[in-house]
Structures are given as C-alpha cells and as structure tokens.
PDB file of C-alpha atoms in Angstrom:
ATOM      1  CA  MET A   1       0.234   0.046   0.064  1.00 59.00           C
ATOM      2  CA  CYS A   2       0.996   3.507  -0.729  1.00 64.00           C
ATOM      3  CA  SER A   3       1.735   5.721   2.374  1.00 56.00           C
ATOM      4  CA  VAL A   4       0.999   8.892   0.246  1.00 55.00           C
ATOM      5  CA  SER A   5      -2.543   7.974  -1.274  1.00 58.00           C
ATOM      6  CA  GLY A   6      -3.297   4.715   0.591  1.00 63.00           C
ATOM      7  CA  SER A   7      -3.844   2.911  -2.691  1.00 64.00           C
ATOM      8  CA  PRO A   8      -1.855   0.014  -4.027  1.00 67.00           C
ATOM      9  CA  CYS A   9       1.477   1.683  -4.994  1.00 69.00           C
ATOM     10  CA  MET A  10       2.372   2.324  -8.616  1.00 66.00           C
ATOM     11  CA  PHE A  11       6.234   2.597  -8.048  1.00 65.00           C
ATOM     12  CA  PRO A  12       7.338   0.331  -5.226  1.00 71.00           C
ATOM     13  CA  LEU A  13      10.741   0.158  -4.133  1.00 70.00           C
ATOM     14  CA  LEU A  14      11.850  -3.323  -2.978  1.00 71.00           C
ATOM     15  CA  ILE A  15      14.863  -3.594  -0.768  1.00 74.00           C
ATOM     16  CA  LEU A  16      16.353  -6.963   0.336  1.00 69.00           C
ATOM     17  CA  ILE A  17      18.085  -6.461   3.835  1.00 73.00           C
ATOM     18  CA  ILE A  18      20.204  -8.867   5.768  1.00 76.00           C
ATOM     19  CA  VAL A  19      19.726  -8.379   9.445  1.00 72.00           C
ATOM     20  CA  PRO A  20      23.312  -8.355  11.275  1.00 75.00           C
ATOM     21  CA  ARG A  21      24.117 -11.128  13.684  1.00 71.00           C
ATOM     22  CA  THR A  22      20.984 -13.396  12.749  1.00 74.00           C
ATOM     23  CA  GLY A  23      21.587 -13.626   9.002  1.00 71.00           C
ATOM     24  CA  LEU A  24      17.904 -13.257   8.328  1.00 72.00           C
ATOM     25  CA  LEU A  25      16.679 -11.528   5.245  1.00 72.00           C
ATOM     26  CA  ALA A  26      14.058  -9.006   5.374  1.00 72.00           C
ATOM     27  CA  LEU A  27      12.183  -7.552   2.418  1.00 70.00           C
ATOM     28  CA  VAL A  28      11.266  -3.956   2.928  1.00 70.00           C
ATOM     29  CA  SER A  29       8.840  -2.045   0.376  1.00 70.00           C
ATOM     30  CA  LEU A  30       8.916   1.745   0.067  1.00 68.00           C
ATOM     31  CA  CYS A  31       6.782   3.803  -1.919  1.00 69.00           C
ATOM     32  CA  LEU A  32       8.101   6.410  -4.501  1.00 64.00           C
ATOM     33  CA  CYS A  33       4.734   8.004  -5.008  1.00 65.00           C
ATOM     34  CA  THR A  34       4.168  11.677  -4.684  1.00 69.00           C
ATOM     35  CA  MET A  35       0.935  13.675  -4.667  1.00 70.00           C
ATOM     36  CA  VAL A  36       0.468  15.620  -8.087  1.00 81.00           C
ATOM     37  CA  ARG A  37      -1.439  18.746  -8.192  1.00 82.00           C
ATOM     38  CA  MET A  38      -4.270  18.355 -10.616  1.00 90.00           C
ATOM     39  CA  ASN A  39      -5.610  22.013 -10.687  1.00 95.00           C
ATOM     40  CA  VAL A  40      -3.446  24.711  -9.094  1.00 97.00           C
ATOM     41  CA  LEU A  41      -6.007  27.326  -9.442  1.00 97.00           C
ATOM     42  CA  ALA A  42      -8.695  25.325  -7.563  1.00 97.00           C
ATOM     43  CA  ASP A  43      -6.082  24.714  -4.890  1.00 97.00           C
ATOM     44  CA  ALA A  44      -5.191  28.319  -4.720  1.00 98.00           C
ATOM     45  CA  LEU A  45      -8.954  29.494  -4.227  1.00 98.00           C
ATOM     46  CA  LYS A  46      -9.584  26.778  -1.766  1.00 98.00           C
ATOM     47  CA  SER A  47      -6.659  28.107   0.349  1.00 98.00           C
ATOM     48  CA  ILE A  48      -8.097  31.327   0.156  1.00 98.00           C
ATOM     49  CA  ASN A  49     -11.568  30.346   1.120  1.00 97.00           C
ATOM     50  CA  ASN A  50     -10.339  28.259   4.044  1.00 98.00           C
ATOM     51  CA  ALA A  51      -8.240  30.894   5.342  1.00 98.00           C
ATOM     52  CA  GLU A  52     -11.021  33.475   4.933  1.00 97.00           C
ATOM     53  CA  LYS A  53     -13.422  31.381   6.987  1.00 96.00           C
ATOM     54  CA  ARG A  54     -10.859  30.877   9.792  1.00 97.00           C
ATOM     55  CA  GLY A  55     -10.434  34.850   9.930  1.00 96.00           C
ATOM     56  CA  LYS A  56      -6.822  34.912   8.996  1.00 97.00           C
ATOM     57  CA  ARG A  57      -5.229  37.945   7.556  1.00 97.00           C
ATOM     58  CA  GLN A  58      -2.705  36.293   5.236  1.00 98.00           C
ATOM     59  CA  VAL A  59      -2.633  33.147   3.188  1.00 98.00           C
ATOM     60  CA  LEU A  60       0.364  31.631   1.415  1.00 97.00           C
ATOM     61  CA  ILE A  61      -0.387  30.118  -2.062  1.00 97.00           C
ATOM     62  CA  ARG A  62       2.043  27.874  -3.963  1.00 94.00           C
ATOM     63  CA  PRO A  63       2.873  27.000  -6.555  1.00 94.00           C
ATOM     64  CA  CYS A  64       2.613  30.359  -8.516  1.00 96.00           C
ATOM     65  CA  SER A  65       1.076  30.527 -11.921  1.00 96.00           C
ATOM     66  CA  LYS A  66       0.155  33.471 -14.377  1.00 96.00           C
ATOM     67  CA  VAL A  67      -3.550  32.449 -14.207  1.00 97.00           C
ATOM     68  CA  ILE A  68      -3.552  32.601 -10.425  1.00 98.00           C
ATOM     69  CA  VAL A  69      -1.841  36.011 -10.524  1.00 98.00           C
ATOM     70  CA  ARG A  70      -4.371  37.208 -13.122  1.00 98.00           C
ATOM     71  CA  PHE A  71      -7.398  35.824 -11.116  1.00 98.00           C
ATOM     72  CA  LEU A  72      -5.982  37.507  -7.866  1.00 98.00           C
ATOM     73  CA  THR A  73      -5.641  40.676  -9.849  1.00 98.00           C
ATOM     74  CA  VAL A  74      -9.224  40.841 -10.596  1.00 98.00           C
ATOM     75  CA  MET A  75     -10.317  40.056  -7.021  1.00 98.00           C
ATOM     76  CA  MET A  76      -7.979  42.888  -5.812  1.00 98.00           C
ATOM     77  CA  LYS A  77      -9.354  45.204  -8.379  1.00 98.00           C
ATOM     78  CA  HIS A  78     -12.823  44.830  -6.838  1.00 98.00           C
ATOM     79  CA  GLY A  79     -11.760  45.015  -3.221  1.00 97.00           C
ATOM     80  CA  TYR A  80     -12.414  41.377  -2.287  1.00 97.00           C
ATOM     81  CA  ILE A  81      -8.746  40.785  -1.296  1.00 97.00           C
ATOM     82  CA  GLY A  82      -5.796  43.229  -0.338  1.00 97.00           C
ATOM     83  CA  GLU A  83      -2.408  43.350  -1.962  1.00 98.00           C
ATOM     84  CA  PHE A  84      -0.574  40.278  -2.854  1.00 98.00           C
ATOM     85  CA  GLU A  85       3.192  39.673  -3.135  1.00 98.00           C
ATOM     86  CA  ILE A  86       4.925  37.034  -5.289  1.00 97.00           C
ATOM     87  CA  ILE A  87       7.890  35.464  -3.967  1.00 96.00           C
ATOM     88  CA  ASP A  88      10.423  33.952  -6.306  1.00 94.00           C
ATOM     89  CA  ASP A  89      12.148  31.067  -4.773  1.00 92.00           C
ATOM     90  CA  HIS A  90      13.634  29.767  -8.016  1.00 92.00           C
ATOM     91  CA  ARG A  91      11.317  26.826  -8.012  1.00 92.00           C
ATOM     92  CA  ALA A  92       7.496  27.226  -8.769  1.00 92.00           C
ATOM     93  CA  GLY A  93       7.259  30.416  -6.608  1.00 95.00           C
ATOM     94  CA  LYS A  94       4.704  31.396  -3.796  1.00 97.00           C
ATOM     95  CA  ILE A  95       2.166  34.091  -3.405  1.00 97.00           C
ATOM     96  CA  VAL A  96       1.431  35.788  -0.040  1.00 98.00           C
ATOM     97  CA  VAL A  97      -2.198  37.361  -0.211  1.00 98.00           C
ATOM     98  CA  ASN A  98      -3.471  39.921   2.238  1.00 98.00           C
ATOM     99  CA  LEU A  99      -7.001  39.177   3.224  1.00 98.00           C
ATOM    100  CA  THR A 100      -9.529  41.805   4.008  1.00 96.00           C
ATOM    101  CA  GLY A 101     -12.495  39.786   5.373  1.00 95.00           C
ATOM    102  CA  ARG A 102     -14.819  40.704   2.687  1.00 96.00           C
ATOM    103  CA  LEU A 103     -14.630  37.563   0.615  1.00 97.00           C
ATOM    104  CA  ASN A 104     -17.576  35.123   1.233  1.00 97.00           C
ATOM    105  CA  LYS A 105     -16.883  32.414  -1.371  1.00 97.00           C
ATOM    106  CA  CYS A 106     -14.615  31.727  -4.326  1.00 97.00           C
ATOM    107  CA  GLY A 107     -14.248  28.671  -6.515  1.00 97.00           C
ATOM    108  CA  VAL A 108     -13.312  27.309  -9.819  1.00 98.00           C
ATOM    109  CA  ILE A 109     -15.740  26.062 -12.567  1.00 97.00           C
ATOM    110  CA  SER A 110     -14.241  22.870 -14.021  1.00 94.00           C
ATOM    111  CA  PRO A 111     -14.445  21.999 -16.783  1.00 96.00           C
ATOM    112  CA  ARG A 112     -14.003  25.360 -18.262  1.00 96.00           C
ATOM    113  CA  PHE A 113     -17.141  25.793 -20.153  1.00 97.00           C
ATOM    114  CA  ASP A 114     -17.200  28.163 -23.376  1.00 98.00           C
ATOM    115  CA  VAL A 115     -19.614  30.992 -22.533  1.00 97.00           C
ATOM    116  CA  GLN A 116     -21.050  33.236 -25.423  1.00 97.00           C
ATOM    117  CA  LEU A 117     -22.073  36.734 -24.543  1.00 94.00           C
ATOM    118  CA  LYS A 118     -25.908  35.761 -24.671  1.00 95.00           C
ATOM    119  CA  ASP A 119     -25.371  32.867 -22.295  1.00 95.00           C
ATOM    120  CA  LEU A 120     -23.605  35.085 -19.618  1.00 95.00           C
ATOM    121  CA  GLU A 121     -26.681  36.132 -17.873  1.00 94.00           C
ATOM    122  CA  LYS A 122     -27.750  32.495 -17.349  1.00 96.00           C
ATOM    123  CA  TRP A 123     -24.422  31.735 -15.734  1.00 96.00           C
ATOM    124  CA  GLN A 124     -24.515  34.793 -13.634  1.00 95.00           C
ATOM    125  CA  ASN A 125     -28.060  33.676 -12.151  1.00 96.00           C
ATOM    126  CA  ASN A 126     -26.708  30.097 -11.472  1.00 96.00           C
ATOM    127  CA  LEU A 127     -23.350  31.014  -9.886  1.00 96.00           C
ATOM    128  CA  LEU A 128     -23.922  34.356  -8.221  1.00 96.00           C
ATOM    129  CA  PRO A 129     -26.102  35.188  -5.063  1.00 95.00           C
ATOM    130  CA  SER A 130     -27.729  38.357  -6.568  1.00 92.00           C
ATOM    131  CA  ARG A 131     -27.634  40.790  -9.497  1.00 88.00           C
ATOM    132  CA  GLN A 132     -25.248  43.495  -8.269  1.00 87.00           C
ATOM    133  CA  PHE A 133     -23.230  41.119  -6.067  1.00 92.00           C
ATOM    134  CA  GLY A 134     -20.108  39.024  -7.113  1.00 96.00           C
ATOM    135  CA  TYR A 135     -18.173  38.324 -10.271  1.00 98.00           C
ATOM    136  CA  ILE A 136     -17.545  35.553 -12.628  1.00 98.00           C
ATOM    137  CA  VAL A 137     -13.979  35.424 -14.100  1.00 98.00           C
ATOM    138  CA  LEU A 138     -13.628  34.474 -17.759  1.00 97.00           C
ATOM    139  CA  THR A 139     -10.475  33.817 -19.723  1.00 98.00           C
ATOM    140  CA  THR A 140     -11.058  35.523 -23.174  1.00 97.00           C
ATOM    141  CA  SER A 141      -8.862  36.356 -26.249  1.00 97.00           C
ATOM    142  CA  ALA A 142      -8.598  39.764 -24.668  1.00 96.00           C
ATOM    143  CA  GLY A 143      -7.053  38.204 -21.508  1.00 97.00           C
ATOM    144  CA  ILE A 144      -8.632  37.349 -18.102  1.00 98.00           C
ATOM    145  CA  MET A 145     -11.375  39.535 -16.843  1.00 98.00           C
ATOM    146  CA  ASP A 146     -14.759  39.594 -14.919  1.00 97.00           C
ATOM    147  CA  HIS A 147     -18.127  39.176 -16.561  1.00 97.00           C
ATOM    148  CA  GLU A 148     -18.827  42.957 -16.527  1.00 97.00           C
ATOM    149  CA  GLU A 149     -15.754  43.913 -18.304  1.00 97.00           C
ATOM    150  CA  ALA A 150     -16.246  41.171 -20.846  1.00 97.00           C
ATOM    151  CA  ARG A 151     -19.834  42.303 -21.521  1.00 97.00           C
ATOM    152  CA  ARG A 152     -18.396  45.882 -22.036  1.00 97.00           C
ATOM    153  CA  LYS A 153     -15.719  44.524 -24.592  1.00 97.00           C
ATOM    154  CA  HIS A 154     -18.436  42.506 -26.178  1.00 97.00           C
ATOM    155  CA  THR A 155     -16.499  39.350 -25.997  1.00 97.00           C
ATOM    156  CA  GLY A 156     -17.253  35.739 -24.589  1.00 96.00           C
ATOM    157  CA  GLY A 157     -14.665  33.031 -23.217  1.00 97.00           C
ATOM    158  CA  LYS A 158     -14.254  30.238 -20.978  1.00 98.00           C
ATOM    159  CA  ILE A 159     -15.266  30.353 -17.366  1.00 98.00           C
ATOM    160  CA  LEU A 160     -12.493  30.198 -14.880  1.00 98.00           C
ATOM    161  CA  GLY A 161     -14.239  30.649 -11.688  1.00 98.00           C
ATOM    162  CA  PHE A 162     -16.304  33.118  -9.400  1.00 98.00           C
ATOM    163  CA  PHE A 163     -16.191  35.165  -6.180  1.00 98.00           C
ATOM    164  CA  PHE A 164     -18.585  37.027  -4.103  1.00 97.00           C
TER     165      PHE A 164
END
C-alpha cells in the first residue's frame, strides 16, 4: 500500500536487507509516489476560502502561476482581497495574499465551459447570489477579466471561476 495515497503503490521500491548477527533476510517495500496537483487554481482558491473562513489576515499560495496572478488581480481590483506579493524561490514560486475579510466564497468552474455573450446572464443567475453582487472570471482572447468587463468589451470566453 502507498503511504501517500493509501492505494496500491504504482512505483514500489523493494529492498532486500540482511539483518546483522542473525543472518535473516528482510524484504522492505518503500513507496516512491508523490501527490500530484491536478488544478493549481482550484487549490489556490480553496486555500483562500479556508483562510478567509478561519479569519486569517494572510494566506500563502504555492505554486505560483500566471492564471492565479491574473485571477487575484481581478479580485484585488474589486476589493475582495488586499494586495499580494509574489515570492520567487527559483522553484514554482509562492504568493502571499493579504485578506480583507470581505470575501464570502470563491471557487473554480471545472471543466472550463465556453460562454457566449448571450449565455452570460444564465451563468450569472446560476453562480452568483444576486444581480449586483459578485463576479464571474472569464478567460477571453483579450485576457482574463470579470463578466462585466467582458460584456463591455463584447467578448465571450471560457469560465475560470467566481467570487462574491
């Protein structure tokens, strides 16, 4: 069994050990598995959500990605989070986000559905609690933006997530 995932190990390392003085042989199995991050944006938003629920003032997000940075920029523009700092550790990077206590919920939409401009109202009704409250984040040909900016620019795209 894998010590990381609890499932049968995909990459076991078997070692044959001779026990000193007794001459007995022992077979030891080690697991070489590591957990793999499937969706870094989902992990980041879940970390922010959990820290906000616990009343934390800051949260550390790792790894860093361009999509996470753009999503956080949209959130910061609307005042749902404070400033954030990108820390380059010569690996995958980290982000320290200052929380304001204004965020109620944020999350990703997976899979990233295509949304035309005419369907945006339907998604808005399904995801957001009210008309004038919260934002849907889209990735478009003009960049990552909220649904109001996409409507102003008259462009559709793929849904990344939401926050309110």
